[in-house]
Coordinates of C-alpha atoms and ligand atoms in Angstrom, one line a residue:
X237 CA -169.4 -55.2 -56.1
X238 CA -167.1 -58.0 -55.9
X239 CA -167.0 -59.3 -59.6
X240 CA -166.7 -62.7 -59.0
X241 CA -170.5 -62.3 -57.2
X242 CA -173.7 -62.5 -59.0
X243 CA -177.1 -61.4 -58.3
X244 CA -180.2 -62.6 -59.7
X245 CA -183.8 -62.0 -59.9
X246 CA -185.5 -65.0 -59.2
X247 CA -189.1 -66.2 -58.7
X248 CA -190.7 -69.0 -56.8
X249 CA -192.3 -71.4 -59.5
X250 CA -195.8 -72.2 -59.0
X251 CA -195.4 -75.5 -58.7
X252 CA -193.2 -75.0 -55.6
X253 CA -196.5 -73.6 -53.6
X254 CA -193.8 -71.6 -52.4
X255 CA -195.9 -68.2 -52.8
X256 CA -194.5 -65.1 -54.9
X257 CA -191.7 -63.5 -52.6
X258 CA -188.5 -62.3 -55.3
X259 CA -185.4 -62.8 -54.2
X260 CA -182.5 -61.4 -55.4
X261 CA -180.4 -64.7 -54.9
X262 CA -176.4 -64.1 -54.5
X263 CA -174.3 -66.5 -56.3
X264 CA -170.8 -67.3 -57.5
X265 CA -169.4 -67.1 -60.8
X266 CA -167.4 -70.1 -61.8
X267 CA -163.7 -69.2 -61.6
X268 CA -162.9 -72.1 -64.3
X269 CA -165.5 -72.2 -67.6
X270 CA -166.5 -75.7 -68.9
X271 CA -165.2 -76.5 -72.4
X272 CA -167.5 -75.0 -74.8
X273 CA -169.0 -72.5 -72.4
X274 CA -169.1 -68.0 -72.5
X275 CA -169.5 -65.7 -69.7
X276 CA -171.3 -62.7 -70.4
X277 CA -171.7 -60.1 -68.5
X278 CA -175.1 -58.8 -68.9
X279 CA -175.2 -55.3 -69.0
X280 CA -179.0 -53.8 -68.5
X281 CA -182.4 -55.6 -70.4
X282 CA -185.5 -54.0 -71.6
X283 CA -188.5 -54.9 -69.3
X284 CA -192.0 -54.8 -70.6
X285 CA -195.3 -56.4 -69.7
X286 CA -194.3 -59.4 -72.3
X287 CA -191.6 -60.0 -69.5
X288 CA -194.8 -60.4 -67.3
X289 CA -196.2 -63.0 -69.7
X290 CA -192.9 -65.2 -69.9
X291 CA -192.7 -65.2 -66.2
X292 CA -196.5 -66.1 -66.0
X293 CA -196.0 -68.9 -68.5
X294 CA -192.9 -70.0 -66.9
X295 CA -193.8 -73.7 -66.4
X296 CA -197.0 -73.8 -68.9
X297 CA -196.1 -77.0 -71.0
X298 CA -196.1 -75.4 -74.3
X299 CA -193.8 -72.5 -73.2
X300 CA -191.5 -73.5 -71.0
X301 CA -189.9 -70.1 -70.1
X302 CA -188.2 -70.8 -67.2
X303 CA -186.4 -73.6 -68.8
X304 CA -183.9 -70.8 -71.0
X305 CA -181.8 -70.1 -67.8
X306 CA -182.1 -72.0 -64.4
X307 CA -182.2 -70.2 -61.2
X308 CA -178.6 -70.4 -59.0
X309 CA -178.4 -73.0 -55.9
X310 CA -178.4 -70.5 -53.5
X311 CA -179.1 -72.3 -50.2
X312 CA -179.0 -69.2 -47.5
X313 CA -181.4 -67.5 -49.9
X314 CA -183.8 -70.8 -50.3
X315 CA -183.3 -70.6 -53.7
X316 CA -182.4 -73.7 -56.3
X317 CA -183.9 -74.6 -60.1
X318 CA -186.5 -76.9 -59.0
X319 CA -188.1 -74.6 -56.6
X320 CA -187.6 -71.1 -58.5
X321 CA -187.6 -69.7 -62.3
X322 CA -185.8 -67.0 -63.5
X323 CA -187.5 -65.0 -66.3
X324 CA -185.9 -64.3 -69.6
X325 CA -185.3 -60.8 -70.4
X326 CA -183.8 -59.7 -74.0
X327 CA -180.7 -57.4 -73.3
X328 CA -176.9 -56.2 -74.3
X329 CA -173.7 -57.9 -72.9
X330 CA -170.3 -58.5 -72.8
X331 CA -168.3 -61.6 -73.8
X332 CA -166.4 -62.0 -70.3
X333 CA -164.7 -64.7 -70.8
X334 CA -164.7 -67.5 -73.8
X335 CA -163.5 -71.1 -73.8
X336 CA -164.7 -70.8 -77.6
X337 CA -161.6 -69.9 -79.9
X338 CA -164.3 -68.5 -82.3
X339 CA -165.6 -66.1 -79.6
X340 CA -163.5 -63.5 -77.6
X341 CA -163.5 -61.7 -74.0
X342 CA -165.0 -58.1 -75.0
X343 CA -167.4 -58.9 -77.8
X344 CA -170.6 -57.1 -77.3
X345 CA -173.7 -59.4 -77.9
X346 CA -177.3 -59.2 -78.2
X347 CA -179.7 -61.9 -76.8
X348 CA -182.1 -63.4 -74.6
X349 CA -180.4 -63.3 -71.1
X350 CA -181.7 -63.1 -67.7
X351 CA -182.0 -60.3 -65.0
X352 CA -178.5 -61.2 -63.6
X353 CA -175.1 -59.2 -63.7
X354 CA -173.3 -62.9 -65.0
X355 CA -174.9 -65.7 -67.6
X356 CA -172.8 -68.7 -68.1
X357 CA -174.3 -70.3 -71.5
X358 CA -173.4 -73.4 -73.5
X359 CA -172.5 -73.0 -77.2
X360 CA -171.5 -76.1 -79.6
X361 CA -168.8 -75.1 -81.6
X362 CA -170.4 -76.3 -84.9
X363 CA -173.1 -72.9 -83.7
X364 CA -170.7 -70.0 -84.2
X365 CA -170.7 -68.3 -86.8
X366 CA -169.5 -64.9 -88.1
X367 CA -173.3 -63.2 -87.4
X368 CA -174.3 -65.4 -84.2
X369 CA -174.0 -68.0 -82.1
X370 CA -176.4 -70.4 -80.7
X371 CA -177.4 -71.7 -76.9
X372 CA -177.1 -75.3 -76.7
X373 CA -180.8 -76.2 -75.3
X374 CA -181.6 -79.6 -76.4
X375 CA -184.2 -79.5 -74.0
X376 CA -186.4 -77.7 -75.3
X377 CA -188.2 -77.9 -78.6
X378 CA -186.2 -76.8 -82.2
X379 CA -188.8 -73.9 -83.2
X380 CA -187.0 -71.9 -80.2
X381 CA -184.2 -71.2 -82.1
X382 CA -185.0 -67.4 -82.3
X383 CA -184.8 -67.5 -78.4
X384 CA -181.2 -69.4 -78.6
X385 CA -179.5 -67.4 -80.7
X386 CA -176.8 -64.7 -79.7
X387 CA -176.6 -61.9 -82.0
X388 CA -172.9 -60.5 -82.3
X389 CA -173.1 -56.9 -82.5
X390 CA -170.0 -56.1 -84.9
X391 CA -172.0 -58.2 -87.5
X392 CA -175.3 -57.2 -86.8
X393 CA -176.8 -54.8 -89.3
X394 CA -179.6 -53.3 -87.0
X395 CA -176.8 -52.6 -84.5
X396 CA -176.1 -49.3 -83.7
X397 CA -174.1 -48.8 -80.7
X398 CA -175.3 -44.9 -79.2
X399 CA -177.2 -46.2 -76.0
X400 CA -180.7 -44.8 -76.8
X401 CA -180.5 -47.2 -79.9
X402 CA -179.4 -49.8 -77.5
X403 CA -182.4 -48.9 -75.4
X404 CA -184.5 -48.6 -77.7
X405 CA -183.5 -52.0 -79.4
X406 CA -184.1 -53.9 -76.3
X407 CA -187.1 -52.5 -75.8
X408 CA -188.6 -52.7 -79.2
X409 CA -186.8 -55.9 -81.0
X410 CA -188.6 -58.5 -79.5
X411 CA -192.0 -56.7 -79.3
X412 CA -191.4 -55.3 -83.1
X413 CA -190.8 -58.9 -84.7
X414 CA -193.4 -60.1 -83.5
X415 CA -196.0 -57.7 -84.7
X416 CA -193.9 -57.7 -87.9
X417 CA -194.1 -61.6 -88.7
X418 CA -198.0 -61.6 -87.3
X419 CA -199.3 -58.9 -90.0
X420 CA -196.7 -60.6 -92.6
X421 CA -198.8 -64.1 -91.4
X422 CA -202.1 -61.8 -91.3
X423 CA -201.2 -60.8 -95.1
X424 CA -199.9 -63.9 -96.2
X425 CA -203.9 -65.2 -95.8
X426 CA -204.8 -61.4 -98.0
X427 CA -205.7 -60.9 -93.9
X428 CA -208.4 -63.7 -94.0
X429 CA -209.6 -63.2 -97.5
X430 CA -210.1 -59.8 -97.3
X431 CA -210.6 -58.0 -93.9
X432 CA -211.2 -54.1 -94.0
X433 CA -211.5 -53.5 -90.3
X434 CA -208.6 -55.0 -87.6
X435 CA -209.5 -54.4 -84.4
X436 CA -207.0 -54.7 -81.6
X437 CA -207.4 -54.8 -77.6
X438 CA -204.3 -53.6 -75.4
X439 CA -203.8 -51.2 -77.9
X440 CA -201.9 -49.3 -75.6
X441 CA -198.8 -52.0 -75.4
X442 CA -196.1 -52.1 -77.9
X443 CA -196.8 -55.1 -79.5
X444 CA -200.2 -53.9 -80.1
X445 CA -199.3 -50.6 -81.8
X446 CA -196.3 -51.6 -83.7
X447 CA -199.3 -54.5 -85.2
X448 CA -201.3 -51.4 -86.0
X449 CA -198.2 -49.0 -87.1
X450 CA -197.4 -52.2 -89.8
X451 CA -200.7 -52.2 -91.1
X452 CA -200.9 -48.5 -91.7
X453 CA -197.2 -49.4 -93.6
X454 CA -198.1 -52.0 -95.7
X455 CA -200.9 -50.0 -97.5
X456 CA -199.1 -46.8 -97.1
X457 CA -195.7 -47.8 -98.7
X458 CA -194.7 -51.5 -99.0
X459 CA -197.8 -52.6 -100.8
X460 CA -199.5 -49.4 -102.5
X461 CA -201.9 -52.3 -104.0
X462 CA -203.2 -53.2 -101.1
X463 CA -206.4 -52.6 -100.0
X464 CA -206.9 -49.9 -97.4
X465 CA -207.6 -51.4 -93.7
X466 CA -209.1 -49.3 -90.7
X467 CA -207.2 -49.7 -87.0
X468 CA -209.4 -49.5 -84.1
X469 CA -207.8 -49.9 -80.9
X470 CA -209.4 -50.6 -77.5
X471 CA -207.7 -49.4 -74.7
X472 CA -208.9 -48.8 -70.7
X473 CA -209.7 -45.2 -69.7
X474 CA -206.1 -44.6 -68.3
X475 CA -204.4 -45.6 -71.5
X476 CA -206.6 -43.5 -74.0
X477 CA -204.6 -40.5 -74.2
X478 CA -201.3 -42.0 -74.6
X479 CA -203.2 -44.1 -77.8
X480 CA -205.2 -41.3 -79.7
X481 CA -201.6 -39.6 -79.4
X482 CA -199.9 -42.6 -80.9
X483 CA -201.7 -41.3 -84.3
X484 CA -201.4 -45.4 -85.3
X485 CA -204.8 -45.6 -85.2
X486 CA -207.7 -44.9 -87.0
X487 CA -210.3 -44.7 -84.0
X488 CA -209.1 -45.6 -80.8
X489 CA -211.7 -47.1 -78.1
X490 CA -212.4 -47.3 -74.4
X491 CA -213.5 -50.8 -73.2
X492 CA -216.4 -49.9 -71.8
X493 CA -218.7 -49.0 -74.2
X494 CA -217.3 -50.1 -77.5
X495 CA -220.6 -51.6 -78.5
X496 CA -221.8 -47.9 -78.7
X497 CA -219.1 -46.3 -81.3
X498 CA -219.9 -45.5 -84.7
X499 CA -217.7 -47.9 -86.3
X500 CA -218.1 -50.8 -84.5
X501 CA -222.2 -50.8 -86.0
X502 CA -221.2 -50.0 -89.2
X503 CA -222.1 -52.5 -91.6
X504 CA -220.8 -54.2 -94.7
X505 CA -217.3 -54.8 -93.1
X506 CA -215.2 -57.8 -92.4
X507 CA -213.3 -57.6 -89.4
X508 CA -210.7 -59.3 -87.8
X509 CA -210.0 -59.0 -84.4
X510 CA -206.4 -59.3 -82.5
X511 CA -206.5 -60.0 -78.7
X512 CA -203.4 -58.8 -76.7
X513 CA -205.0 -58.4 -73.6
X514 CA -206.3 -62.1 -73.0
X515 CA -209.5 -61.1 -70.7
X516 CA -212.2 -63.4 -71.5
X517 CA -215.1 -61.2 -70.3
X518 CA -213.7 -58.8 -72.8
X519 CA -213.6 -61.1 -75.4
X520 CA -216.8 -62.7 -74.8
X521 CA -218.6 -58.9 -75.1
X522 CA -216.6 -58.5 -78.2
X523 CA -217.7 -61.7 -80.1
X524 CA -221.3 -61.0 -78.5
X525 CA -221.3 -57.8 -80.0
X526 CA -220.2 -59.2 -83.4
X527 CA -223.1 -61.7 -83.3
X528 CA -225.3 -59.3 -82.3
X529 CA -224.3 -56.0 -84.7
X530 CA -224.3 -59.0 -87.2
X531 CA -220.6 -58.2 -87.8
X532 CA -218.6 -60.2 -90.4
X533 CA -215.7 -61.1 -88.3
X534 CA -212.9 -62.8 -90.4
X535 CA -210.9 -64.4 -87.7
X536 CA -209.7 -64.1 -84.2
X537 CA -206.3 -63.9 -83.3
X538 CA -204.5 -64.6 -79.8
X539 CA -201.5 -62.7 -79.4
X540 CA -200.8 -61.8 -76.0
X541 CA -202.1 -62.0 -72.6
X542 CA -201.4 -58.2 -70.8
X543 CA -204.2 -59.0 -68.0
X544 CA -202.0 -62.1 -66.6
X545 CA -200.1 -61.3 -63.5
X546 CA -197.0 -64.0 -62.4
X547 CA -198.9 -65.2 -60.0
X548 CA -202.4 -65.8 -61.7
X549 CA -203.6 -69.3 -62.8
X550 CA -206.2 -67.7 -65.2
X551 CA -208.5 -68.9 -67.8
X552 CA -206.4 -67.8 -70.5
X553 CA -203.3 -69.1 -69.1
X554 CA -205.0 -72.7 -69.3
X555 CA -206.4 -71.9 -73.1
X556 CA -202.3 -71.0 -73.9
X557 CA -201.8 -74.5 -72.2
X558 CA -203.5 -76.9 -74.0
X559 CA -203.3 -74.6 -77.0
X560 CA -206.9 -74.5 -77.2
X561 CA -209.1 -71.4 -78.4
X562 CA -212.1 -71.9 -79.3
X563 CA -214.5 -69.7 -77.1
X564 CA -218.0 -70.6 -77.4
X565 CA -219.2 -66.8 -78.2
X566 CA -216.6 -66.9 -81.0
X567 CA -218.6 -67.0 -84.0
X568 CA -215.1 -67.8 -85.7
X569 CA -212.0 -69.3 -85.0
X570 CA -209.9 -68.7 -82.3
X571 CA -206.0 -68.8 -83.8
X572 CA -202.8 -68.8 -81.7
X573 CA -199.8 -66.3 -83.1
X574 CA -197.0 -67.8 -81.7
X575 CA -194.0 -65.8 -83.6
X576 CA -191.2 -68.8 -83.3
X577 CA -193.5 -71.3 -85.3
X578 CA -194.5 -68.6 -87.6
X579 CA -190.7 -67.9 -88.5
X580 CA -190.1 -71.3 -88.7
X581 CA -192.2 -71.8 -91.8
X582 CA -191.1 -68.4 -93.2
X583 CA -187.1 -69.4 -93.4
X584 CA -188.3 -72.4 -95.2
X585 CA -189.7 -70.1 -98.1
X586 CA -187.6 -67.2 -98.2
X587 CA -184.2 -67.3 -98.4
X588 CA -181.8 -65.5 -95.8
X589 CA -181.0 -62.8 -98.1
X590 CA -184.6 -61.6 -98.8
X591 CA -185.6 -62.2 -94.7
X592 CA -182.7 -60.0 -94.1
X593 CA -183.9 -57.4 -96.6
X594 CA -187.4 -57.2 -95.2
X595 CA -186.2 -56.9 -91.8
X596 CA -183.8 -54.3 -92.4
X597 CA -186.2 -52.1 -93.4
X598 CA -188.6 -52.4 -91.3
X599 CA -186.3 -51.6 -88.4
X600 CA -185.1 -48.5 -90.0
X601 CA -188.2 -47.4 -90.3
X602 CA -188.7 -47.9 -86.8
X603 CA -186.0 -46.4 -85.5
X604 CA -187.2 -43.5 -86.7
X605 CA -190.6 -43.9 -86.2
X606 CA -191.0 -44.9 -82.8
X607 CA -189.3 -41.9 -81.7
X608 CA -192.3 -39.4 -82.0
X609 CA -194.8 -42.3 -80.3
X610 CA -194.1 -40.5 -76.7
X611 CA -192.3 -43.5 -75.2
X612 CA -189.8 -41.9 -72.4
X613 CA -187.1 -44.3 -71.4
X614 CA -187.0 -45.1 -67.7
X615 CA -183.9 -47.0 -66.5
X616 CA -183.2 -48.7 -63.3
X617 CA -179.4 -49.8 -62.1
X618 CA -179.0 -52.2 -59.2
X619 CA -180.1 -55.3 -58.1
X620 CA -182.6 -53.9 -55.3
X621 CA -183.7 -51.4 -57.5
X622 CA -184.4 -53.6 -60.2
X623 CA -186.4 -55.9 -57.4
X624 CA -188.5 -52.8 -56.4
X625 CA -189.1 -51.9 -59.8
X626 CA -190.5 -55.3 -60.6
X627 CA -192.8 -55.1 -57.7
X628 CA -193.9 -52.3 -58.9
X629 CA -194.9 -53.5 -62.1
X630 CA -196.6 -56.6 -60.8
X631 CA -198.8 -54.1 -58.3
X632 CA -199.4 -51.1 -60.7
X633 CA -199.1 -52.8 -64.2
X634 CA -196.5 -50.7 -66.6
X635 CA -197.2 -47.2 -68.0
X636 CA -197.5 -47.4 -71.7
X637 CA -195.5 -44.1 -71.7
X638 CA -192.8 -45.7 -70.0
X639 CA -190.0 -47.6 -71.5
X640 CA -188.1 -49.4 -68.6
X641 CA -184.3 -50.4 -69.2
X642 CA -183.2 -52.0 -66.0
X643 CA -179.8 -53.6 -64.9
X644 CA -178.6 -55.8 -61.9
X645 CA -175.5 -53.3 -61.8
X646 CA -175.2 -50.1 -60.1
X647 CA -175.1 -47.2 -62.1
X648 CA -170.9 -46.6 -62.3
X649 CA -170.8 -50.1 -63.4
X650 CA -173.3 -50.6 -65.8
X651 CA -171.2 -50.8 -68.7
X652 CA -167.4 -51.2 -67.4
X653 CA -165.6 -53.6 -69.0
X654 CA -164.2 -56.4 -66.2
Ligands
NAP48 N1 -197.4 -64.2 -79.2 C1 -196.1 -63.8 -79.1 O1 -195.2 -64.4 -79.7 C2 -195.8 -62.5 -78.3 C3 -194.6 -61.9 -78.5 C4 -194.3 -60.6 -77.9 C5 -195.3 -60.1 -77.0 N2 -196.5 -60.9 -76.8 C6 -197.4 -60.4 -75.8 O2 -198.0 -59.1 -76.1 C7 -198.4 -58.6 -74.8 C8 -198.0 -57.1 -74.7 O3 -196.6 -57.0 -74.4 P1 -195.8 -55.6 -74.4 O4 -194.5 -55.9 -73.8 O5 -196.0 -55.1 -75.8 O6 -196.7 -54.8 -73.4 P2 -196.5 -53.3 -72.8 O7 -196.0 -52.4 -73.9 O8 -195.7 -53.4 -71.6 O9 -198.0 -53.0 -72.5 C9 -198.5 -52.2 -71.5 C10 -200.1 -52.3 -71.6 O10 -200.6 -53.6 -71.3 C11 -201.8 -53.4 -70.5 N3 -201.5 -53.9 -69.2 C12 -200.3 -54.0 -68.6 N4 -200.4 -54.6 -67.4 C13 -201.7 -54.8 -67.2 C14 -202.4 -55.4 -66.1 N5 -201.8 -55.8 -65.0 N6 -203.7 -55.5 -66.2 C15 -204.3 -55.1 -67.3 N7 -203.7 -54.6 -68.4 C16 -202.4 -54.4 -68.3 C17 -202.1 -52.0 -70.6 O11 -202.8 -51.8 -71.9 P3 -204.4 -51.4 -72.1 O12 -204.8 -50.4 -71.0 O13 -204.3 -50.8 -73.5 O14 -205.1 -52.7 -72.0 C18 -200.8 -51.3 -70.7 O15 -200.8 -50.0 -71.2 C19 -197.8 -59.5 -73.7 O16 -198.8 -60.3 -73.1 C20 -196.8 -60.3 -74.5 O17 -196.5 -61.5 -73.9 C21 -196.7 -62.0 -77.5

């Protein structure tokens, strides 16, 4: 491929009315960098149903994912920012080319990129520092710091650089954190004064069984103290194996029919239930079934939205939109884990040193974990590959057995240094 080209994955925004057709737009990369600007070359990005999500919430008011990277002007291919989005994608690259003195042509980085062999991103120079360096994206709100931030892999103490940990970090690190800072939120609240019982839906994806791995943890061996809590997961029929097998949970479910199972009539509980899958017809038999088992149900928690496809204009999406959740068969609250605002509050009471600490361990522990959990990396190298692969997704949904690294390079190139 000629290396001054770029190709990139890029979506029709809804508010185009411009349909759902993918192009992979061509485009060329600038020749002279802007003061203040880095090339990276990106070399592949984990893709999981999250991915899905951002692209779904691309122009949803209080997300705003397509507003990290623009799409190219690509006239031939139809393609410009105001008519098409490009979804974010967390991913390993290479510093290109720098007009930074602080930051160098062949530095490895970690971040939140875009499915596209080039990213051109602005940094103020006040933003570099020896661990990171921030996106300039004053445009957007200040809470998505976590989102602007490139991590520099020499400095990084989760790095390691074999390339099953790289795969495995972009598959895991933005799924992991976020299950890690919802049950440090859960526990922060003694999960809701007191919960015994957490029941989570999707229980299948990442984020949902890394939530349920943490829980086990934190009465297992970070806080002996605390009070033992039962996982149940519900899953669909496909996805039931690949759960029980998981060995995260303590029961794991089938939708249909969870009213039935032992444990969800037992009484003298308090529950809290986590929602990953965002289907209201599911969550409406759930809180029925709470109301009607006479259930004590703590809190319910919104933390993803697997059932959205990119192209639907679902119930849900509109609850995420005006930030809304109270259902009318919720017996209790409806509450919105959104993992930027969440860390926002935390750096203001811990201190870098002790956020560091927590983290640390928790991603050793990981590392090793996840590696029995019977997630087989898939990966994906070239630009129509990577298109095909996407369509996929959107028409068969992902396997949860599958962990898919793809890149917009082909194979040979994938991680050549230009
Ligand atoms: N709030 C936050 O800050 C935050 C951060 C990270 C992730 N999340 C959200 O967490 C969710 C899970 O993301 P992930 O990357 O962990 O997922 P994943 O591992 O790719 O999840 C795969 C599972 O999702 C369900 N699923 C996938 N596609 C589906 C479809 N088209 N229809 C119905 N179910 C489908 C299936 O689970 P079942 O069969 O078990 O239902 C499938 O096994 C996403 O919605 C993501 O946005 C939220």
């Amino acid at each position: 491929m000629d290396t001054r080209l770029n190709l990139t994955i890029c979506h029709p925004r809804p508010s185009s009315g411009q349909g759902s057709n993918t192009v992979v737009a061509e485009s060329l990369v600038p020749t002279d960098l802007p003061a203040n600007h880095v090339l990276i070359k990106v070399d592949r990005f984990g893709y999981s149903t999250n991915n899905v999500t951002y692209q779904a919430l691309g122009e949803v008011p209080h997300f705003r994912y397509f507003d990290f990277h623009e799409a190219p002007n690509a006239p031939e291919y139809g393609v410009s920012p105001t008519t098409h989005g490009v979804t974010p994608v967390w991913g390993f690259g290479t510093v290109v080319a720098s007009t930074l003195p602080a930051i160098h042509s062949g530095e490895r980085v970690y971040g939140y990129f875009a499915p596209t062999c080039f990213i051109v991103l602005s940094v103020s120079p006040s933003d570099v520092n020896r661990y990171a360096f921030t996106v300039s994206r004053p445009h957007l709100p200040k809470d998505r710091r976590p989102y602007n931030q490139i991590t520099r892999c020499s400095t990084d103490p989760l790095y390691d650089q074999s390339p099953l940990v790289e795969d495995l970090t972009m598959l895991y690190r933005p799924l992991f954190w976020t299950s890690f800072w919802c049950e440090d939120w859960l526990n922060t609240s003694q999960y809701r004064g007191g919960a015994s019982r957490i029941l989570i839906s999707s229980a299948s994806a990442k984020t949902a069984f890394c939530l349920a791995y943490l829980i086990r943890k934190r009465g297992d061996t970070l806080d002996k103290t605390s009070p033992t809590r039962q996982v149940v997961g519900l899953t669909s029929r496909k996805n039931l194996e690949f759960t029980k097998n998981l060995g995260l949970y303590d029961h794991v479910l089938e939708y249909d029919g969870l009213e039935n199972a032992a444990v969800m009539n037992e009484p003298s509980q308090t529950w809290i239930y986590v929602d990953v899958a965002g289907n209201e017809s599911l969550n409406s038999r759930v809180h029925s079934h709470f109301s009607d088992a006479k259930l004590s149900l703590a809190g319910t928690v919104a933390l993803g939205l697997t059932n959205l496809s990119p192209s639907s204009k679902s119930p849900s999406a509109e609850k995420w939109t005006r930030n809304d959740f109270s259902l009318q068969s919720a017996p209790s609250t409806f509450e919105q884990f959104f993992m930027p605002e969440w860390l926002a509050r935390r750096r203001k009471e811990l201190s870098v040193g002790e956020i560091t600490r927590m983290q640390k361990h928790a991603w050793s522990g990981l590392m090793q974990d996840c590696r029995t959990w019977g997630v087989v990396i898939r990966r994906v190298c070239g630009a129509q590959n990577v298109k095909r692969a996407y369509e996929e997704v959107v028409r068969f949904g992902i396997p949860p057995d599958q962990g898919l690294i793809w890149s917009m390079w082909e194979e040979d190139a994938v991680n050549a240094r230009l």
